[in-house]
mmCIF file of C-alpha atoms and ligand atoms in Angstrom:
data_model
loop_
_atom_site.group_PDB
_atom_site.id
_atom_site.type_symbol
_atom_site.label_atom_id
_atom_site.label_comp_id
_atom_site.label_asym_id
_atom_site.label_seq_id
_atom_site.Cartn_x
_atom_site.Cartn_y
_atom_site.Cartn_z
ATOM 1 C CA MET A 22 0.000 0.000 0.000
ATOM 2 C CA ARG A 23 1.070 3.578 -0.390
ATOM 3 C CA TYR A 24 -0.358 7.024 0.154
ATOM 4 C CA LEU A 25 0.379 10.608 -0.656
ATOM 5 C CA THR A 26 -1.006 13.741 0.928
ATOM 6 C CA ALA A 27 -1.645 17.198 -0.483
ATOM 7 C CA GLY A 28 -2.651 20.512 1.037
ATOM 8 C CA GLU A 29 -1.322 23.665 2.664
ATOM 9 C CA SER A 30 -1.974 24.658 6.286
ATOM 10 C CA HIS A 31 -4.220 27.571 5.268
ATOM 11 C CA GLY A 32 -5.307 26.274 1.887
ATOM 12 C CA PRO A 33 -8.875 25.122 1.229
ATOM 13 C CA GLN A 34 -8.365 21.485 2.161
ATOM 14 C CA LEU A 35 -6.043 18.583 2.923
ATOM 15 C CA THR A 36 -6.194 15.364 0.939
ATOM 16 C CA ALA A 37 -4.883 11.823 1.402
ATOM 17 C CA LEU A 38 -4.828 9.497 -1.578
ATOM 18 C CA ILE A 39 -4.545 5.837 -0.625
ATOM 19 C CA GLU A 40 -3.627 3.065 -3.023
ATOM 20 C CA GLY A 41 -3.812 -0.653 -2.289
ATOM 21 C CA LEU A 42 -6.556 -1.164 0.304
ATOM 22 C CA PRO A 43 -8.172 -4.483 -0.610
ATOM 23 C CA ALA A 44 -11.776 -4.439 -1.828
ATOM 24 C CA GLY A 45 -14.660 -5.359 0.450
ATOM 25 C CA MET A 46 -13.232 -3.935 3.674
ATOM 26 C CA PRO A 47 -15.863 -2.214 5.810
ATOM 27 C CA ILE A 48 -15.050 1.438 6.562
ATOM 28 C CA THR A 49 -17.045 4.592 7.327
ATOM 29 C CA GLU A 50 -16.273 8.289 7.689
ATOM 30 C CA GLU A 51 -16.905 7.835 11.394
ATOM 31 C CA ASP A 52 -13.944 5.396 11.628
ATOM 32 C CA ILE A 53 -11.768 8.244 10.384
ATOM 33 C CA ASN A 54 -13.419 11.138 12.191
ATOM 34 C CA SER A 55 -13.011 9.567 15.613
ATOM 35 C CA GLU A 56 -9.227 9.493 15.014
ATOM 36 C CA LEU A 57 -9.173 13.079 13.709
ATOM 37 C CA GLU A 58 -10.936 14.184 16.849
ATOM 38 C CA ARG A 59 -8.283 12.519 19.013
ATOM 39 C CA ARG A 60 -5.512 14.407 17.174
ATOM 40 C CA GLN A 61 -7.138 17.750 17.896
ATOM 41 C CA LYS A 62 -7.064 17.284 21.661
ATOM 42 C CA GLY A 63 -4.367 17.767 24.274
ATOM 43 C CA HIS A 64 -3.307 20.305 26.860
ATOM 44 C CA GLY A 65 -1.005 22.841 25.192
ATOM 45 C CA ARG A 66 -2.698 23.061 21.815
ATOM 46 C CA GLY A 67 -3.016 26.529 20.255
ATOM 47 C CA ARG A 68 -5.898 28.521 18.816
ATOM 48 C CA ARG A 69 -6.028 26.753 15.451
ATOM 49 C CA MET A 70 -7.604 23.714 17.074
ATOM 50 C CA GLN A 71 -10.462 25.897 18.322
ATOM 51 C CA ILE A 72 -11.118 27.055 14.775
ATOM 52 C CA GLU A 73 -11.038 23.617 13.166
ATOM 53 C CA LYS A 74 -13.345 20.669 13.632
ATOM 54 C CA ASP A 75 -11.564 18.174 11.423
ATOM 55 C CA ARG A 76 -13.937 15.867 9.545
ATOM 56 C CA ALA A 77 -13.025 13.577 6.670
ATOM 57 C CA PHE A 78 -15.081 13.319 3.533
ATOM 58 C CA ILE A 79 -14.527 10.078 1.598
ATOM 59 C CA SER A 80 -14.579 11.311 -1.972
ATOM 60 C CA SER A 81 -13.552 8.082 -3.683
ATOM 61 C CA GLY A 82 -13.008 4.368 -3.274
ATOM 62 C CA VAL A 83 -15.785 3.497 -0.793
ATOM 63 C CA ARG A 84 -19.390 2.619 -1.596
ATOM 64 C CA HIS A 85 -22.123 1.761 0.891
ATOM 65 C CA GLY A 86 -19.613 1.230 3.679
ATOM 66 C CA TYR A 87 -17.117 -0.984 1.828
ATOM 67 C CA THR A 88 -13.872 -0.315 -0.051
ATOM 68 C CA LEU A 89 -14.047 -0.846 -3.802
ATOM 69 C CA GLY A 90 -10.377 -1.640 -4.421
ATOM 70 C CA SER A 91 -10.033 1.671 -6.248
ATOM 71 C CA PRO A 92 -8.010 4.583 -4.781
ATOM 72 C CA VAL A 93 -9.480 5.872 -1.528
ATOM 73 C CA ALA A 94 -9.406 9.681 -1.355
ATOM 74 C CA LEU A 95 -9.957 11.401 1.980
ATOM 75 C CA VAL A 96 -10.572 15.146 2.132
ATOM 76 C CA VAL A 97 -10.493 17.369 5.213
ATOM 77 C CA GLU A 98 -11.568 20.981 4.763
ATOM 78 C CA ASN A 99 -9.674 23.754 6.544
ATOM 79 C CA LYS A 100 -12.263 25.970 8.223
ATOM 80 C CA ASP A 101 -9.565 28.645 8.612
ATOM 81 C CA TRP A 102 -9.420 28.923 4.796
ATOM 82 C CA THR A 103 -12.229 31.511 4.845
ATOM 83 C CA HIS A 104 -9.699 33.953 6.387
ATOM 84 C CA TRP A 105 -7.004 33.075 3.851
ATOM 85 C CA THR A 106 -8.770 32.905 0.465
ATOM 86 C CA LYS A 107 -6.868 35.840 -0.982
ATOM 87 C CA ILE A 108 -3.553 35.163 0.805
ATOM 88 C CA MET A 109 -3.478 31.488 -0.211
ATOM 89 C CA GLY A 110 -5.631 31.489 -3.366
ATOM 90 C CA SER A 111 -4.369 29.899 -6.574
ATOM 91 C CA ASP A 112 -5.344 32.870 -8.807
ATOM 92 C CA PRO A 113 -2.560 35.249 -9.843
ATOM 93 C CA LEU A 114 -2.590 38.557 -7.942
ATOM 94 C CA ALA A 115 -2.845 41.945 -9.617
ATOM 95 C CA GLU A 116 0.433 43.927 -9.673
ATOM 96 C CA ASP A 117 -0.823 46.640 -7.277
ATOM 97 C CA GLU A 118 -2.210 44.265 -4.626
ATOM 98 C CA ALA A 119 0.629 41.735 -4.736
ATOM 99 C CA GLU A 120 2.764 42.816 -1.771
ATOM 100 C CA GLU A 121 0.164 43.662 0.855
ATOM 101 C CA VAL A 122 -1.934 40.552 0.227
ATOM 102 C CA LYS A 123 0.774 37.904 0.514
ATOM 103 C CA ARG A 124 1.603 38.087 4.235
ATOM 104 C CA LYS A 125 5.127 37.534 3.043
ATOM 105 C CA ILE A 126 7.637 36.026 5.449
ATOM 106 C CA THR A 127 11.343 36.854 5.210
ATOM 107 C CA ARG A 128 12.546 35.974 8.732
ATOM 108 C CA PRO A 129 13.019 32.193 8.943
ATOM 109 C CA ARG A 130 12.302 30.391 12.221
ATOM 110 C CA PRO A 131 15.289 28.457 13.598
ATOM 111 C CA GLY A 132 14.425 24.746 13.650
ATOM 112 C CA HIS A 133 11.691 24.956 11.024
ATOM 113 C CA ALA A 134 11.913 24.195 7.286
ATOM 114 C CA ASP A 135 11.721 27.914 6.359
ATOM 115 C CA LEU A 136 15.309 28.750 5.401
ATOM 116 C CA ASN A 137 16.437 25.431 3.920
ATOM 117 C CA GLY A 138 13.174 25.109 2.018
ATOM 118 C CA GLY A 139 13.396 28.672 0.729
ATOM 119 C CA ILE A 140 16.926 28.124 -0.571
ATOM 120 C CA LYS A 141 16.040 24.721 -2.043
ATOM 121 C CA TYR A 142 12.904 25.806 -3.956
ATOM 122 C CA GLY A 143 13.946 29.410 -4.595
ATOM 123 C CA HIS A 144 11.092 30.885 -2.538
ATOM 124 C CA ARG A 145 11.894 34.405 -1.374
ATOM 125 C CA ASP A 146 8.514 34.421 0.417
ATOM 126 C CA LEU A 147 9.025 31.796 3.103
ATOM 127 C CA ARG A 148 5.252 31.385 3.486
ATOM 128 C CA ASN A 149 5.562 29.190 0.383
ATOM 129 C CA VAL A 150 7.586 26.774 2.535
ATOM 130 C CA LEU A 151 5.872 26.954 5.904
ATOM 131 C CA GLU A 152 2.389 26.384 4.535
ATOM 132 C CA ARG A 153 3.295 22.851 3.484
ATOM 133 C CA SER A 154 5.902 22.055 6.117
ATOM 134 C CA SER A 155 3.376 22.852 8.885
ATOM 135 C CA ALA A 156 2.283 19.998 11.126
ATOM 136 C CA ARG A 157 -1.230 20.696 9.890
ATOM 137 C CA GLU A 158 -0.420 18.003 7.301
ATOM 138 C CA THR A 159 -0.489 15.377 10.032
ATOM 139 C CA THR A 160 -4.307 15.685 9.946
ATOM 140 C CA VAL A 161 -4.538 13.625 6.778
ATOM 141 C CA ARG A 162 -1.783 11.279 7.861
ATOM 142 C CA VAL A 163 -4.026 10.443 10.791
ATOM 143 C CA ALA A 164 -6.882 9.980 8.299
ATOM 144 C CA ALA A 165 -4.813 7.510 6.242
ATOM 145 C CA GLY A 166 -3.680 5.842 9.477
ATOM 146 C CA ALA A 167 -7.323 5.464 10.530
ATOM 147 C CA ALA A 168 -7.982 3.374 7.421
ATOM 148 C CA ALA A 169 -4.929 1.264 8.313
ATOM 149 C CA LYS A 170 -6.126 0.936 11.908
ATOM 150 C CA LYS A 171 -9.477 -0.285 10.643
ATOM 151 C CA LEU A 172 -7.778 -2.979 8.553
ATOM 152 C CA LEU A 173 -5.648 -4.047 11.521
ATOM 153 C CA SER A 174 -8.588 -4.203 13.922
ATOM 154 C CA LEU A 175 -10.549 -6.391 11.485
ATOM 155 C CA LEU A 176 -7.551 -8.750 11.507
ATOM 156 C CA GLY A 177 -7.423 -8.835 15.316
ATOM 157 C CA ILE A 178 -4.509 -6.414 15.720
ATOM 158 C CA LYS A 179 -4.883 -3.745 18.401
ATOM 159 C CA ILE A 180 -2.891 -0.542 18.610
ATOM 160 C CA ALA A 181 -2.604 2.195 21.245
ATOM 161 C CA SER A 182 -0.289 5.013 22.258
ATOM 162 C CA HIS A 183 0.600 7.067 25.293
ATOM 163 C CA VAL A 184 2.863 9.881 26.420
ATOM 164 C CA LEU A 185 5.931 8.929 28.472
ATOM 165 C CA GLU A 186 7.563 12.290 28.971
ATOM 166 C CA ILE A 187 6.882 16.012 28.489
ATOM 167 C CA GLY A 188 9.419 18.766 29.131
ATOM 168 C CA GLY A 189 11.618 16.512 31.288
ATOM 169 C CA ILE A 190 8.699 15.218 33.420
ATOM 170 C CA LYS A 191 8.844 11.416 33.168
ATOM 171 C CA ALA A 192 5.845 9.160 33.727
ATOM 172 C CA ASN A 193 6.244 6.091 35.947
ATOM 173 C CA PRO A 194 6.129 2.807 34.007
ATOM 174 C CA ALA A 195 2.544 2.181 32.889
ATOM 175 C CA ASN A 196 1.302 -1.018 34.519
ATOM 176 C CA TYR A 197 -1.681 -1.894 32.380
ATOM 177 C CA LYS A 198 -3.065 -5.395 31.844
ATOM 178 C CA THR A 199 -4.608 -4.862 28.427
ATOM 179 C CA LEU A 200 -4.297 -2.291 25.661
ATOM 180 C CA ASP A 201 -7.976 -1.473 26.230
ATOM 181 C CA GLU A 202 -7.136 -0.433 29.790
ATOM 182 C CA LEU A 203 -4.236 1.705 28.555
ATOM 183 C CA ARG A 204 -6.468 3.298 25.949
ATOM 184 C CA GLU A 205 -9.300 3.996 28.361
ATOM 185 C CA LYS A 206 -7.065 5.755 30.866
ATOM 186 C CA THR A 207 -5.009 7.752 28.371
ATOM 187 C CA GLU A 208 -8.061 8.878 26.378
ATOM 188 C CA ALA A 209 -9.305 10.543 29.556
ATOM 189 C CA SER A 210 -5.961 12.260 30.219
ATOM 190 C CA PRO A 211 -5.406 15.794 28.824
ATOM 191 C CA VAL A 212 -1.785 14.794 28.096
ATOM 192 C CA ARG A 213 -2.479 11.139 27.126
ATOM 193 C CA CYS A 214 -0.465 9.912 30.104
ATOM 194 C CA PHE A 215 -1.216 6.761 32.144
ATOM 195 C CA ASP A 216 0.434 8.131 35.303
ATOM 196 C CA GLN A 217 -1.895 10.715 36.883
ATOM 197 C CA GLU A 218 0.772 12.229 39.130
ATOM 198 C CA ALA A 219 3.030 12.872 36.173
ATOM 199 C CA GLU A 220 0.029 14.146 34.214
ATOM 200 C CA ALA A 221 -0.503 17.062 36.610
ATOM 201 C CA LYS A 222 3.202 17.955 36.498
ATOM 202 C CA MET A 223 3.257 17.759 32.713
ATOM 203 C CA MET A 224 0.285 20.116 32.483
ATOM 204 C CA ALA A 225 1.993 22.573 34.819
ATOM 205 C CA ALA A 226 5.177 22.392 32.716
ATOM 206 C CA ILE A 227 3.150 23.155 29.578
ATOM 207 C CA ASP A 228 1.474 26.128 31.284
ATOM 208 C CA ASP A 229 4.879 27.467 32.349
ATOM 209 C CA ALA A 230 6.294 27.132 28.852
ATOM 210 C CA LYS A 231 3.266 28.926 27.428
ATOM 211 C CA LYS A 232 3.583 31.751 29.945
ATOM 212 C CA ASN A 233 7.188 32.191 28.880
ATOM 213 C CA GLY A 234 6.365 32.249 25.150
ATOM 214 C CA ASP A 235 8.242 28.960 24.854
ATOM 215 C CA SER A 236 7.482 25.392 23.776
ATOM 216 C CA ILE A 237 8.311 21.908 25.107
ATOM 217 C CA GLY A 238 8.681 18.447 23.569
ATOM 218 C CA GLY A 239 8.516 14.909 24.881
ATOM 219 C CA ILE A 240 8.416 11.174 24.221
ATOM 220 C CA VAL A 241 5.504 9.066 22.968
ATOM 221 C CA GLU A 242 5.130 5.288 22.790
ATOM 222 C CA VAL A 243 3.057 3.174 20.408
ATOM 223 C CA ILE A 244 2.169 -0.454 21.154
ATOM 224 C CA ALA A 245 0.574 -2.916 18.739
ATOM 225 C CA GLU A 246 -0.639 -6.375 19.790
ATOM 226 C CA GLY A 247 -1.625 -9.306 17.628
ATOM 227 C CA MET A 248 0.814 -8.970 14.732
ATOM 228 C CA PRO A 249 1.507 -12.342 13.112
ATOM 229 C CA VAL A 250 5.088 -13.682 13.284
ATOM 230 C CA GLY A 251 7.503 -13.018 10.426
ATOM 231 C CA VAL A 252 6.020 -9.845 8.955
ATOM 232 C CA GLY A 253 8.776 -7.766 7.353
ATOM 233 C CA SER A 254 11.993 -9.410 6.188
ATOM 234 C CA TYR A 255 15.710 -9.816 6.852
ATOM 235 C CA VAL A 256 16.670 -10.201 3.188
ATOM 236 C CA HIS A 257 16.908 -6.540 2.120
ATOM 237 C CA TYR A 258 17.404 -3.256 3.994
ATOM 238 C CA ASP A 259 14.242 -1.806 2.492
ATOM 239 C CA ARG A 260 12.051 -4.725 3.539
ATOM 240 C CA LYS A 261 13.002 -4.598 7.228
ATOM 241 C CA LEU A 262 9.909 -3.652 9.214
ATOM 242 C CA ASP A 263 11.866 -2.004 12.039
ATOM 243 C CA ALA A 264 13.548 0.267 9.481
ATOM 244 C CA LYS A 265 10.176 1.227 7.999
ATOM 245 C CA LEU A 266 8.764 1.980 11.440
ATOM 246 C CA ALA A 267 11.789 4.113 12.316
ATOM 247 C CA ALA A 268 11.479 6.086 9.071
ATOM 248 C CA ALA A 269 7.760 6.574 9.618
ATOM 249 C CA MET A 270 8.283 7.901 13.152
ATOM 250 C CA VAL A 271 11.056 10.322 12.198
ATOM 251 C CA SER A 272 8.921 11.549 9.283
ATOM 252 C CA ILE A 273 6.482 13.105 11.768
ATOM 253 C CA ASN A 274 7.045 16.846 12.084
ATOM 254 C CA ALA A 275 9.485 17.695 14.908
ATOM 255 C CA PHE A 276 10.400 14.036 15.620
ATOM 256 C CA LYS A 277 14.147 13.595 16.031
ATOM 257 C CA GLY A 278 14.643 10.043 17.210
ATOM 258 C CA VAL A 279 13.138 6.625 17.651
ATOM 259 C CA GLU A 280 13.621 3.583 19.883
ATOM 260 C CA ILE A 281 12.320 0.045 19.496
ATOM 261 C CA GLY A 282 11.757 -2.027 22.642
ATOM 262 C CA ILE A 283 14.282 -1.032 25.307
ATOM 263 C CA GLY A 284 16.047 0.992 22.606
ATOM 264 C CA PHE A 285 19.159 2.910 23.674
ATOM 265 C CA GLU A 286 19.130 1.173 27.065
ATOM 266 C CA ALA A 287 20.492 -1.917 25.274
ATOM 267 C CA ALA A 288 23.874 -0.166 24.973
ATOM 268 C CA GLU A 289 24.407 -0.511 28.750
ATOM 269 C CA LYS A 290 23.409 -4.163 29.110
ATOM 270 C CA PHE A 291 24.845 -7.618 28.484
ATOM 271 C CA GLY A 292 23.427 -9.688 25.665
ATOM 272 C CA SER A 293 21.967 -12.055 28.236
ATOM 273 C CA GLU A 294 19.991 -9.118 29.668
ATOM 274 C CA VAL A 295 18.718 -7.913 26.319
ATOM 275 C CA HIS A 296 17.585 -10.882 24.249
ATOM 276 C CA ASP A 297 14.210 -12.474 24.840
ATOM 277 C CA GLU A 298 14.251 -16.219 25.557
ATOM 278 C CA ILE A 299 12.100 -18.377 23.310
ATOM 279 C CA ALA A 300 9.382 -20.657 24.725
ATOM 280 C CA TRP A 301 6.503 -22.734 23.365
ATOM 281 C CA ASN A 302 3.115 -23.971 24.535
ATOM 282 C CA SER A 303 0.370 -25.763 22.656
ATOM 283 C CA GLU A 304 -2.128 -22.924 22.970
ATOM 284 C CA GLU A 305 0.008 -20.004 21.760
ATOM 285 C CA GLY A 306 2.796 -21.787 19.905
ATOM 286 C CA TYR A 307 6.119 -19.914 20.162
ATOM 287 C CA TYR A 308 6.451 -16.867 22.387
ATOM 288 C CA ARG A 309 9.178 -14.846 24.128
ATOM 289 C CA LYS A 310 9.497 -14.860 27.917
ATOM 290 C CA THR A 311 10.210 -11.107 27.827
ATOM 291 C CA ASN A 312 9.772 -8.420 25.169
ATOM 292 C CA ARG A 313 12.850 -6.211 25.430
ATOM 293 C CA LEU A 314 13.277 -6.139 21.671
ATOM 294 C CA GLY A 315 9.820 -4.645 21.179
ATOM 295 C CA GLY A 316 8.364 -7.400 19.004
ATOM 296 C CA LEU A 317 10.987 -7.127 16.266
ATOM 297 C CA GLU A 318 14.000 -9.348 15.548
ATOM 298 C CA GLY A 319 15.918 -9.478 12.271
ATOM 299 C CA GLY A 320 13.644 -6.925 10.618
ATOM 300 C CA MET A 321 10.587 -9.132 11.275
ATOM 301 C CA THR A 322 7.832 -9.394 13.836
ATOM 302 C CA THR A 323 8.230 -11.979 16.615
ATOM 303 C CA GLY A 324 4.531 -12.098 17.472
ATOM 304 C CA MET A 325 5.166 -10.204 20.712
ATOM 305 C CA PRO A 326 3.757 -6.654 21.061
ATOM 306 C CA ILE A 327 5.417 -4.076 18.826
ATOM 307 C CA VAL A 328 6.811 -1.262 21.007
ATOM 308 C CA VAL A 329 8.056 1.906 19.289
ATOM 309 C CA ARG A 330 8.943 5.224 20.917
ATOM 310 C CA GLY A 331 9.575 8.584 19.324
ATOM 311 C CA VAL A 332 11.049 11.806 20.661
ATOM 312 C CA MET A 333 9.501 15.111 19.624
ATOM 313 C CA LYS A 334 11.556 18.266 19.967
ATOM 314 C CA PRO A 335 9.794 21.417 21.180
ATOM 315 C CA ILE A 336 7.834 23.088 18.341
ATOM 316 C CA PRO A 337 10.154 25.662 16.727
ATOM 317 C CA THR A 338 7.464 28.339 16.278
ATOM 318 C CA LEU A 339 7.965 30.472 19.400
ATOM 319 C CA TYR A 340 5.991 33.421 20.730
ATOM 320 C CA LYS A 341 9.280 34.640 22.209
ATOM 321 C CA PRO A 342 11.291 34.006 19.050
ATOM 322 C CA LEU A 343 14.981 33.271 18.677
ATOM 323 C CA LYS A 344 17.350 35.335 16.612
ATOM 324 C CA SER A 345 17.357 34.946 12.869
ATOM 325 C CA VAL A 346 18.376 36.847 9.747
ATOM 326 C CA ASP A 347 16.047 38.685 7.381
ATOM 327 C CA ILE A 348 16.652 37.096 3.973
ATOM 328 C CA ASP A 349 15.997 40.426 2.175
ATOM 329 C CA THR A 350 18.121 42.817 4.249
ATOM 330 C CA LYS A 351 20.476 40.230 5.836
ATOM 331 C CA GLU A 352 20.022 42.107 9.120
ATOM 332 C CA GLU A 353 19.625 40.294 12.420
ATOM 333 C CA PHE A 354 16.002 40.133 13.597
ATOM 334 C CA THR A 355 13.922 37.921 15.821
ATOM 335 C CA ALA A 356 12.218 35.206 13.752
ATOM 336 C CA SER A 357 8.667 35.724 12.557
ATOM 337 C CA ILE A 358 5.849 34.684 14.888
ATOM 338 C CA GLU A 359 3.207 32.342 13.582
ATOM 339 C CA ARG A 360 0.376 30.936 15.630
ATOM 340 C CA SER A 361 1.641 27.882 17.488
ATOM 341 C CA ASP A 362 1.134 25.257 20.160
ATOM 342 C CA SER A 363 3.217 25.377 23.344
ATOM 343 C CA CYS A 364 3.139 21.565 23.347
ATOM 344 C CA ALA A 365 1.711 19.134 20.797
ATOM 345 C CA VAL A 366 3.133 15.919 22.274
ATOM 346 C CA PRO A 367 -0.300 14.434 23.202
ATOM 347 C CA ALA A 368 -1.507 15.010 19.619
ATOM 348 C CA ALA A 369 1.777 13.638 18.291
ATOM 349 C CA ALA A 370 1.036 10.353 20.109
ATOM 350 C CA VAL A 371 -2.069 10.007 17.922
ATOM 351 C CA VAL A 372 -0.033 10.807 14.809
ATOM 352 C CA ALA A 373 2.614 8.253 15.840
ATOM 353 C CA GLU A 374 -0.103 5.645 16.308
ATOM 354 C CA ALA A 375 -1.391 6.445 12.798
ATOM 355 C CA VAL A 376 1.986 6.140 11.068
ATOM 356 C CA VAL A 377 2.830 2.905 12.897
ATOM 357 C CA ALA A 378 -0.604 1.510 11.997
ATOM 358 C CA TRP A 379 0.046 2.424 8.383
ATOM 359 C CA GLU A 380 3.400 0.600 8.268
ATOM 360 C CA LEU A 381 1.999 -2.511 9.960
ATOM 361 C CA ALA A 382 -1.076 -2.653 7.711
ATOM 362 C CA SER A 383 1.031 -1.994 4.667
ATOM 363 C CA ALA A 384 3.497 -4.766 5.577
ATOM 364 C CA ILE A 385 0.607 -7.224 6.019
ATOM 365 C CA VAL A 386 -0.996 -6.303 2.697
ATOM 366 C CA ASP A 387 2.429 -6.639 0.983
ATOM 367 C CA GLN A 388 3.076 -10.034 2.542
ATOM 368 C CA PHE A 389 -0.369 -11.547 2.027
ATOM 369 C CA PRO A 390 -1.302 -9.942 -1.260
ATOM 370 C CA SER A 391 -4.935 -10.068 -2.153
ATOM 371 C CA ASP A 392 -7.294 -7.760 -3.996
ATOM 372 C CA ARG A 393 -10.090 -8.929 -1.694
ATOM 373 C CA PHE A 394 -10.285 -8.299 2.039
ATOM 374 C CA ASP A 395 -12.072 -11.611 2.787
ATOM 375 C CA LYS A 396 -9.273 -13.559 1.064
ATOM 376 C CA LEU A 397 -6.634 -11.584 2.967
ATOM 377 C CA ALA A 398 -8.339 -12.369 6.294
ATOM 378 C CA ALA A 399 -8.621 -16.083 5.404
ATOM 379 C CA TYR A 400 -4.997 -16.246 4.230
ATOM 380 C CA LEU A 401 -3.807 -14.606 7.438
ATOM 381 C CA GLU A 402 -5.878 -16.985 9.566
ATOM 382 C CA GLN A 403 -4.350 -19.958 7.802
ATOM 383 C CA TYR A 404 -0.853 -18.500 8.228
ATOM 384 C CA ARG A 405 -1.439 -17.977 11.956
ATOM 385 C CA GLN A 406 -2.469 -21.607 12.264
ATOM 386 C CA GLU A 407 0.625 -22.774 10.373
ATOM 387 C CA THR A 408 2.803 -20.612 12.634
ATOM 388 C CA LYS A 409 1.517 -22.435 15.704
ATOM 389 C CA GLU A 410 2.200 -25.802 14.114
ATOM 390 C CA PHE A 411 5.678 -24.905 12.886
HETATM 391 C C1 EPS B 248 -1.489 22.451 13.354
HETATM 392 C C2 EPS B 248 -1.894 23.515 12.645
HETATM 393 C C3 EPS B 248 -1.068 24.730 12.563
HETATM 394 C C4 EPS B 248 -0.299 24.954 13.868
HETATM 395 C C5 EPS B 248 0.505 23.726 14.271
HETATM 396 C C6 EPS B 248 -0.234 22.439 14.142
HETATM 397 O O1 EPS B 248 -1.967 25.732 12.251
HETATM 398 P P1 EPS B 248 -1.728 27.313 12.321
HETATM 399 O O2 EPS B 248 -0.379 27.576 11.745
HETATM 400 O O3 EPS B 248 -2.843 27.922 11.516
HETATM 401 O O4 EPS B 248 -1.859 27.659 13.762
HETATM 402 O O5 EPS B 248 -1.202 25.216 14.907
HETATM 403 O O6 EPS B 248 1.659 23.619 13.493
HETATM 404 C C7 EPS B 248 2.803 24.254 13.901
HETATM 405 C C8 EPS B 248 2.884 24.969 14.989
HETATM 406 C C9 EPS B 248 3.971 24.081 13.053
HETATM 407 O O7 EPS B 248 5.001 24.726 13.384
HETATM 408 O O8 EPS B 248 3.913 23.389 12.069
HETATM 409 C C10 EPS B 248 -2.300 21.204 13.381
HETATM 410 O O9 EPS B 248 -3.344 21.118 12.721
HETATM 411 O O10 EPS B 248 -1.907 20.290 14.106
#
């Protein structure tokens, strides 16, 4: 499967175009909208989220609640567009109105795509860069991820996410019995954190950052249960599932790093403390006694829960901006101020869940190719049975 997105932050709409979903899979706009709603929440979000009420319109590929096998197009309208029709319109501007209408930006924000993107594409108005590089685009990545999540759930694969750290405040290890329990508790948390004590401290840290015109980042974790064994491959670098998951995580705006399982902690431990011993019983077949490697060995799934973490740097758009250089005058100025969020880590957990879901669903569809969803489900069932008997 693959997908592309289109759309600017203040353009009329955002679009995701999905190729490869098998035909006959049940899906509704509500499956997508519930995920979009989750992305809009979180303590620390800015004013844009009060303007928008993100809803997906399925404009292609689904009929009467089922996929057709044709491309699935998902469209989310930007409500804010009504304020930007002239500034972001596709029509050429008249000579005399050109400058005042553009809301031109010439002072790049450190840490954002502004300067590098301007140089690369030859844009002397950096708005031409920031409109697309904005994290607004993650809206339709969540929409595409929602379709992937639907496919996974129909195949008995559950996925959830939570926030582990915000602005240096670390949550205690989350002791949940089931992913449903994790989901229930974190959905009710304004920072998507399982640990309520840490939650209060995280919210206070966000409020402080906001008061100071600053921003803070954090760490999110995604867990997926029920993946069949052997999805992905060891035979080529570009078929390794852990590599795809890492790329997907770092592709999220402001994400700078990723860990799988115990991640960087493995550097401090002996091999005997890192690797998960193999066991077998007649009910489950093979399993690992521990899951330090986060459900992935040799670029493939082990059948244990997939555990992926990502670190998000603080959002670079600051109300108390850092120093920058005006690209027209070359003078030192403070960077331009755009509307921003003091912390978007809780929302980023939902985005991380979406991109992980996409990679897992995509790997399954690649490995068990079928144009029909019912055949895919039957094939997977048979494979799961064979795995047990191996
Ligand atoms: C976002 C929409 C954006 C920002 C934010 C995330 O909308 P606007 O620029 O109109 O406020 O709120 O993105 C950034 C801060 C950024 O630097 O990219 C969204 O929909 O999540």
